[in-house]
Amino acid sequence: WVYYDAFNQQTAKKYADAGFEVYLNWDGRIGTGANDYVVNFGDLTATEVMAFANATAYWACNDDNVQGFGWDVEPFNNNQVPFFSALSSMIKACNKKWGIFAFPSDFDSDMWSTFGESGFVLDSSYDLSTPCECVEPQKYESLLYNQLIALKSNAQKYSVDYQILLSGSGTTTIYTQYTGGDSCLGGGTVYNYTCPYTMAQWMQSAVNAMNNASVKSDSHFLGVGVYDYTDTNNGGFQPALPPSASLNILKKSGYWNASM
């Protein structure tokens, strides 16, 4: 938990004192590499799963400045259900909230059932096609619309709330330029180093998809978030910072009321 040190705890308190709801974000990148943080859940015993869930819940349950947290698990696998089931029970007991950032189409029925009253979905609304290949805005709109229709159906079926996380910074299929070298994400093929579209075009496609899927009128819809990278590299996917034109589209559409 190197990110949530004394400095960041003070930052959380600053925002809480200013009237914001603060949610921590755990980087759950799975693997054994130098840049990975979490072991494969399938390698954990039942006792280790419970200990891991308890250690995770601690940071939200024992901090009055935060309302909960999101878990960015990469990649999601349904063998993680025992962990999230235990975590959900612990977070509910301390009256906080937790969410998981993933593609909701990957969830099986057991995973959907783990959310209960304390959990919610952070929907990855981008990277829906081939990495390092520009997705045409119209195709992206169609892919996202189909995803949202399925998400709404499962949210209704299992009574789970959801938030839609949109691409503000460049991502693996929504980017203006790739500067990460000869391979994509450390090994894949780079199909396009530059893309003939703007971030604003993709944002408009996302707004169109959300409008056509009628998410605003869905009682389980919690709003949107914007993916914003924190340095100038962003894994090579540019732009690293969300352009104001994209954010203005989101603001004017009524999905985002943050000041700019």
mmCIF file of C-alpha atoms in Angstrom:
data_model
loop_
_atom_site.group_PDB
_atom_site.id
_atom_site.type_symbol
_atom_site.label_atom_id
_atom_site.label_comp_id
_atom_site.label_asym_id
_atom_site.label_seq_id
_atom_site.Cartn_x
_atom_site.Cartn_y
_atom_site.Cartn_z
ATOM 1 C CA TRP A 1 0.000 0.000 0.000
ATOM 2 C CA VAL A 2 2.839 2.356 -0.823
ATOM 3 C CA TYR A 3 0.567 4.967 -2.402
ATOM 4 C CA TYR A 4 -1.493 5.717 0.686
ATOM 5 C CA ASP A 5 1.292 7.110 2.847
ATOM 6 C CA ALA A 6 1.080 9.986 5.348
ATOM 7 C CA PHE A 7 1.168 12.621 2.609
ATOM 8 C CA ASN A 8 -1.736 11.067 0.701
ATOM 9 C CA GLN A 9 -3.711 10.550 3.895
ATOM 10 C CA GLN A 10 -3.361 14.280 4.534
ATOM 11 C CA THR A 11 -4.514 14.943 0.972
ATOM 12 C CA ALA A 12 -7.597 12.783 1.538
ATOM 13 C CA LYS A 13 -8.372 14.760 4.681
ATOM 14 C CA LYS A 14 -7.977 18.039 2.791
ATOM 15 C CA TYR A 15 -10.571 17.045 0.214
ATOM 16 C CA ALA A 16 -12.899 15.557 2.822
ATOM 17 C CA ASP A 17 -12.735 18.775 4.846
ATOM 18 C CA ALA A 18 -13.606 20.692 1.661
ATOM 19 C CA GLY A 19 -16.806 18.686 1.297
ATOM 20 C CA PHE A 20 -15.741 16.105 -1.289
ATOM 21 C CA GLU A 21 -16.461 12.398 -1.105
ATOM 22 C CA VAL A 22 -13.084 10.653 -1.236
ATOM 23 C CA TYR A 23 -12.587 7.183 -2.673
ATOM 24 C CA LEU A 24 -9.204 5.482 -2.690
ATOM 25 C CA ASN A 25 -8.069 3.588 -5.777
ATOM 26 C CA TRP A 26 -6.104 0.345 -5.473
ATOM 27 C CA ASP A 27 -3.793 -0.606 -8.330
ATOM 28 C CA GLY A 28 -4.515 -4.335 -8.608
ATOM 29 C CA ARG A 29 -2.174 -5.288 -11.448
ATOM 30 C CA ILE A 30 -1.763 -9.054 -11.230
ATOM 31 C CA GLY A 31 1.421 -10.940 -12.011
ATOM 32 C CA THR A 32 4.987 -11.629 -10.935
ATOM 33 C CA GLY A 33 6.768 -8.826 -12.833
ATOM 34 C CA ALA A 34 8.515 -5.813 -11.348
ATOM 35 C CA ASN A 35 5.531 -3.577 -12.136
ATOM 36 C CA ASP A 36 2.899 -5.972 -10.764
ATOM 37 C CA TYR A 37 1.383 -5.585 -7.308
ATOM 38 C CA VAL A 38 -0.897 -8.571 -6.700
ATOM 39 C CA VAL A 39 -0.279 -12.303 -6.988
ATOM 40 C CA ASN A 40 -2.618 -14.514 -8.979
ATOM 41 C CA PHE A 41 -5.671 -15.021 -6.776
ATOM 42 C CA GLY A 42 -5.741 -18.684 -7.762
ATOM 43 C CA ASP A 43 -2.435 -19.159 -5.913
ATOM 44 C CA LEU A 44 -3.902 -18.030 -2.574
ATOM 45 C CA THR A 45 -5.298 -20.343 0.068
ATOM 46 C CA ALA A 46 -8.681 -19.609 1.626
ATOM 47 C CA THR A 47 -6.914 -18.273 4.716
ATOM 48 C CA GLU A 48 -4.722 -15.996 2.618
ATOM 49 C CA VAL A 49 -7.748 -14.723 0.693
ATOM 50 C CA MET A 50 -9.450 -13.714 3.950
ATOM 51 C CA ALA A 51 -6.269 -12.050 5.241
ATOM 52 C CA PHE A 52 -5.877 -10.138 1.979
ATOM 53 C CA ALA A 53 -9.507 -8.981 2.074
ATOM 54 C CA ASN A 54 -9.144 -7.879 5.693
ATOM 55 C CA ALA A 55 -5.954 -5.930 4.942
ATOM 56 C CA THR A 56 -7.702 -4.190 2.031
ATOM 57 C CA ALA A 57 -10.854 -3.335 3.974
ATOM 58 C CA TYR A 58 -8.793 -1.897 6.813
ATOM 59 C CA TRP A 59 -7.763 1.195 4.841
ATOM 60 C CA ALA A 60 -11.332 2.243 4.154
ATOM 61 C CA CYS A 61 -12.964 1.093 7.368
ATOM 62 C CA ASN A 62 -10.421 2.838 9.613
ATOM 63 C CA ASP A 63 -10.214 6.168 7.823
ATOM 64 C CA ASP A 64 -12.977 8.661 8.558
ATOM 65 C CA ASN A 65 -11.894 10.786 5.588
ATOM 66 C CA VAL A 66 -12.813 8.257 2.904
ATOM 67 C CA GLN A 67 -16.167 6.810 1.872
ATOM 68 C CA GLY A 68 -14.670 3.721 0.263
ATOM 69 C CA PHE A 69 -12.446 2.693 -2.618
ATOM 70 C CA GLY A 70 -12.229 1.401 -6.144
ATOM 71 C CA TRP A 71 -10.202 -1.654 -7.131
ATOM 72 C CA ASP A 72 -8.477 -1.502 -10.526
ATOM 73 C CA VAL A 73 -7.894 -5.214 -11.079
ATOM 74 C CA GLU A 74 -5.887 -6.057 -14.214
ATOM 75 C CA PRO A 75 -6.882 -8.470 -15.497
ATOM 76 C CA PHE A 76 -10.156 -9.470 -13.876
ATOM 77 C CA ASN A 77 -10.820 -13.184 -13.516
ATOM 78 C CA ASN A 78 -13.781 -14.882 -11.891
ATOM 79 C CA ASN A 79 -11.393 -16.847 -9.661
ATOM 80 C CA GLN A 80 -11.282 -13.583 -7.670
ATOM 81 C CA VAL A 81 -14.899 -14.011 -6.527
ATOM 82 C CA PRO A 82 -14.011 -15.447 -3.067
ATOM 83 C CA PHE A 83 -11.815 -12.417 -2.376
ATOM 84 C CA PHE A 84 -14.391 -9.864 -3.473
ATOM 85 C CA SER A 85 -17.151 -11.713 -1.643
ATOM 86 C CA ALA A 86 -15.208 -11.521 1.618
ATOM 87 C CA LEU A 87 -14.248 -7.913 0.946
ATOM 88 C CA SER A 88 -17.853 -6.940 0.234
ATOM 89 C CA SER A 89 -19.014 -8.327 3.581
ATOM 90 C CA MET A 90 -16.254 -6.493 5.460
ATOM 91 C CA ILE A 91 -16.938 -3.177 3.741
ATOM 92 C CA LYS A 92 -20.665 -3.483 4.351
ATOM 93 C CA ALA A 93 -20.003 -4.092 8.049
ATOM 94 C CA CYS A 94 -18.190 -0.753 8.364
ATOM 95 C CA ASN A 95 -20.787 1.093 6.261
ATOM 96 C CA LYS A 96 -18.453 2.049 3.427
ATOM 97 C CA LYS A 97 -18.542 1.406 -0.344
ATOM 98 C CA TRP A 98 -16.288 -0.449 -2.768
ATOM 99 C CA GLY A 99 -16.154 -0.706 -6.533
ATOM 100 C CA ILE A 100 -14.286 -2.727 -9.120
ATOM 101 C CA PHE A 101 -12.946 -1.266 -12.363
ATOM 102 C CA ALA A 102 -13.275 -3.880 -15.118
ATOM 103 C CA PHE A 103 -15.251 -4.895 -18.180
ATOM 104 C CA PRO A 104 -18.622 -5.934 -16.728
ATOM 105 C CA SER A 105 -19.089 -8.397 -19.589
ATOM 106 C CA ASP A 106 -16.383 -10.505 -17.888
ATOM 107 C CA PHE A 107 -18.446 -10.997 -14.701
ATOM 108 C CA ASP A 108 -20.181 -14.313 -14.164
ATOM 109 C CA SER A 109 -23.341 -14.620 -12.071
ATOM 110 C CA ASP A 110 -21.354 -15.320 -8.890
ATOM 111 C CA MET A 111 -19.353 -12.120 -9.327
ATOM 112 C CA TRP A 112 -22.466 -10.057 -9.945
ATOM 113 C CA SER A 113 -23.907 -11.482 -6.730
ATOM 114 C CA THR A 114 -20.899 -10.386 -4.633
ATOM 115 C CA PHE A 115 -21.614 -6.660 -4.898
ATOM 116 C CA GLY A 116 -24.558 -6.686 -2.533
ATOM 117 C CA GLU A 117 -25.460 -3.387 -0.891
ATOM 118 C CA SER A 118 -21.906 -2.072 -0.545
ATOM 119 C CA GLY A 119 -20.455 -2.711 -4.009
ATOM 120 C CA PHE A 120 -20.717 -0.979 -7.371
ATOM 121 C CA VAL A 121 -19.254 -1.383 -10.869
ATOM 122 C CA LEU A 122 -16.704 1.016 -12.341
ATOM 123 C CA ASP A 123 -17.351 0.297 -15.996
ATOM 124 C CA SER A 124 -14.334 0.427 -18.322
ATOM 125 C CA SER A 125 -15.987 2.142 -21.271
ATOM 126 C CA TYR A 126 -12.824 2.177 -23.390
ATOM 127 C CA ASP A 127 -10.261 -0.341 -24.738
ATOM 128 C CA LEU A 128 -13.134 -2.311 -26.235
ATOM 129 C CA SER A 129 -11.227 -3.364 -29.371
ATOM 130 C CA THR A 130 -7.672 -4.231 -30.512
ATOM 131 C CA PRO A 131 -4.859 -2.524 -28.521
ATOM 132 C CA CYS A 132 -2.609 -0.107 -30.397
ATOM 133 C CA GLU A 133 -5.104 0.131 -33.238
ATOM 134 C CA CYS A 134 -7.208 3.272 -33.604
ATOM 135 C CA VAL A 135 -10.892 2.561 -33.216
ATOM 136 C CA GLU A 136 -13.117 4.639 -35.490
ATOM 137 C CA PRO A 137 -15.421 6.887 -33.426
ATOM 138 C CA GLN A 138 -18.550 5.396 -35.020
ATOM 139 C CA LYS A 139 -17.393 1.843 -34.300
ATOM 140 C CA TYR A 140 -16.512 2.838 -30.749
ATOM 141 C CA GLU A 141 -19.972 4.290 -30.279
ATOM 142 C CA SER A 142 -21.541 0.997 -31.382
ATOM 143 C CA LEU A 143 -19.267 -1.106 -29.145
ATOM 144 C CA LEU A 144 -19.957 1.080 -26.124
ATOM 145 C CA TYR A 145 -23.703 1.157 -26.737
ATOM 146 C CA ASN A 146 -23.828 -2.660 -26.792
ATOM 147 C CA GLN A 147 -21.763 -2.815 -23.621
ATOM 148 C CA LEU A 148 -24.019 -0.340 -21.813
ATOM 149 C CA ILE A 149 -27.205 -2.185 -22.767
ATOM 150 C CA ALA A 150 -25.800 -5.403 -21.278
ATOM 151 C CA LEU A 151 -24.543 -3.513 -18.212
ATOM 152 C CA LYS A 152 -27.951 -1.981 -17.569
ATOM 153 C CA SER A 153 -29.606 -5.386 -17.866
ATOM 154 C CA ASN A 154 -27.319 -6.997 -15.295
ATOM 155 C CA ALA A 155 -27.458 -3.975 -13.006
ATOM 156 C CA GLN A 156 -31.234 -4.355 -12.934
ATOM 157 C CA LYS A 157 -31.103 -8.134 -12.524
ATOM 158 C CA TYR A 158 -28.659 -8.091 -9.598
ATOM 159 C CA SER A 159 -29.559 -4.626 -8.225
ATOM 160 C CA VAL A 160 -26.041 -3.236 -8.615
ATOM 161 C CA ASP A 161 -25.166 0.422 -9.143
ATOM 162 C CA TYR A 162 -22.555 1.475 -11.693
ATOM 163 C CA GLN A 163 -20.404 4.390 -12.753
ATOM 164 C CA ILE A 164 -19.029 4.810 -16.288
ATOM 165 C CA LEU A 165 -15.327 5.660 -16.526
ATOM 166 C CA LEU A 166 -14.588 7.529 -19.764
ATOM 167 C CA SER A 167 -11.328 8.056 -21.615
ATOM 168 C CA GLY A 168 -9.904 11.507 -20.930
ATOM 169 C CA SER A 169 -6.242 10.654 -21.393
ATOM 170 C CA GLY A 170 -5.139 8.427 -24.250
ATOM 171 C CA THR A 171 -5.847 4.701 -23.879
ATOM 172 C CA THR A 172 -4.907 1.634 -25.908
ATOM 173 C CA THR A 173 -7.520 2.223 -28.629
ATOM 174 C CA ILE A 174 -8.381 5.888 -28.110
ATOM 175 C CA TYR A 175 -5.219 7.918 -28.628
ATOM 176 C CA THR A 176 -3.802 10.531 -30.961
ATOM 177 C CA GLN A 177 -0.221 9.249 -30.947
ATOM 178 C CA TYR A 178 1.687 6.242 -29.629
ATOM 179 C CA THR A 179 5.207 6.956 -28.355
ATOM 180 C CA GLY A 180 5.852 3.729 -26.460
ATOM 181 C CA GLY A 181 8.338 2.149 -28.854
ATOM 182 C CA ASP A 182 8.202 -0.743 -31.297
ATOM 183 C CA SER A 183 5.803 -2.929 -29.298
ATOM 184 C CA CYS A 184 2.406 -2.377 -27.746
ATOM 185 C CA LEU A 185 2.203 -2.799 -23.980
ATOM 186 C CA GLY A 186 5.508 -4.617 -23.859
ATOM 187 C CA GLY A 187 4.934 -7.212 -26.546
ATOM 188 C CA GLY A 188 1.997 -6.680 -28.887
ATOM 189 C CA THR A 189 1.860 -5.274 -32.406
ATOM 190 C CA VAL A 190 1.568 -1.534 -32.949
ATOM 191 C CA TYR A 191 -0.969 -1.103 -35.749
ATOM 192 C CA ASN A 192 -1.190 2.701 -35.631
ATOM 193 C CA TYR A 193 1.390 5.148 -34.292
ATOM 194 C CA THR A 194 -0.896 8.087 -35.042
ATOM 195 C CA CYS A 195 -4.682 8.300 -35.236
ATOM 196 C CA PRO A 196 -6.665 10.622 -37.551
ATOM 197 C CA TYR A 197 -9.260 11.418 -34.879
ATOM 198 C CA THR A 198 -9.451 13.778 -31.922
ATOM 199 C CA MET A 199 -10.202 12.923 -28.318
ATOM 200 C CA ALA A 200 -13.245 15.178 -28.644
ATOM 201 C CA GLN A 201 -14.637 12.970 -31.417
ATOM 202 C CA TRP A 202 -14.373 9.879 -29.238
ATOM 203 C CA MET A 203 -15.900 11.701 -26.289
ATOM 204 C CA GLN A 204 -18.843 12.738 -28.448
ATOM 205 C CA SER A 205 -19.250 9.098 -29.476
ATOM 206 C CA ALA A 206 -19.304 8.094 -25.814
ATOM 207 C CA VAL A 207 -21.953 10.722 -25.058
ATOM 208 C CA ASN A 208 -24.022 9.495 -28.013
ATOM 209 C CA ALA A 209 -23.805 5.911 -26.780
ATOM 210 C CA MET A 210 -24.832 6.884 -23.243
ATOM 211 C CA ASN A 211 -27.734 8.940 -24.565
ATOM 212 C CA ASN A 212 -28.937 6.147 -26.846
ATOM 213 C CA ALA A 213 -28.683 3.643 -24.005
ATOM 214 C CA SER A 214 -30.690 6.032 -21.755
ATOM 215 C CA VAL A 215 -28.340 5.675 -18.797
ATOM 216 C CA LYS A 216 -29.370 9.026 -17.316
ATOM 217 C CA SER A 217 -32.810 7.666 -16.490
ATOM 218 C CA ASP A 218 -31.449 4.425 -15.010
ATOM 219 C CA SER A 219 -31.809 4.357 -11.218
ATOM 220 C CA HIS A 220 -28.552 2.347 -10.932
ATOM 221 C CA PHE A 221 -26.489 4.926 -12.837
ATOM 222 C CA LEU A 222 -24.155 6.814 -10.471
ATOM 223 C CA GLY A 223 -22.599 9.167 -13.018
ATOM 224 C CA VAL A 224 -19.328 9.243 -14.911
ATOM 225 C CA GLY A 225 -15.641 9.472 -14.137
ATOM 226 C CA VAL A 226 -12.795 10.616 -16.383
ATOM 227 C CA TYR A 227 -9.590 8.634 -16.818
ATOM 228 C CA ASP A 228 -6.746 11.098 -16.310
ATOM 229 C CA TYR A 229 -3.136 9.943 -16.246
ATOM 230 C CA THR A 230 -0.776 11.493 -13.728
ATOM 231 C CA ASP A 231 2.454 11.955 -15.694
ATOM 232 C CA THR A 232 3.584 12.951 -19.198
ATOM 233 C CA ASN A 233 4.248 9.410 -20.454
ATOM 234 C CA ASN A 234 0.949 7.554 -19.956
ATOM 235 C CA GLY A 235 2.490 4.336 -21.244
ATOM 236 C CA GLY A 236 3.082 6.012 -24.597
ATOM 237 C CA PHE A 237 -0.583 6.735 -25.320
ATOM 238 C CA GLN A 238 -1.074 10.433 -25.983
ATOM 239 C CA PRO A 239 -2.465 12.782 -24.886
ATOM 240 C CA ALA A 240 -1.499 12.208 -21.274
ATOM 241 C CA LEU A 241 -3.811 14.982 -20.071
ATOM 242 C CA PRO A 242 -7.463 15.207 -21.136
ATOM 243 C CA PRO A 243 -7.978 18.018 -23.675
ATOM 244 C CA SER A 244 -10.364 20.739 -22.584
ATOM 245 C CA ALA A 245 -12.439 20.224 -25.753
ATOM 246 C CA SER A 246 -13.308 16.684 -24.609
ATOM 247 C CA LEU A 247 -14.187 17.792 -21.108
ATOM 248 C CA ASN A 248 -16.359 20.591 -22.464
ATOM 249 C CA ILE A 249 -18.376 18.078 -24.499
ATOM 250 C CA LEU A 250 -18.921 16.005 -21.381
ATOM 251 C CA LYS A 251 -19.874 19.048 -19.345
ATOM 252 C CA LYS A 252 -22.295 20.432 -21.934
ATOM 253 C CA SER A 253 -23.956 17.034 -22.280
ATOM 254 C CA GLY A 254 -24.970 17.148 -18.624
ATOM 255 C CA TYR A 255 -22.944 14.146 -17.489
ATOM 256 C CA TRP A 256 -20.222 16.031 -15.654
ATOM 257 C CA ASN A 257 -20.504 19.137 -13.499
ATOM 258 C CA ALA A 258 -16.875 19.554 -12.430
ATOM 259 C CA SER A 259 -15.505 23.082 -12.719
ATOM 260 C CA MET A 260 -12.783 23.682 -15.309
#
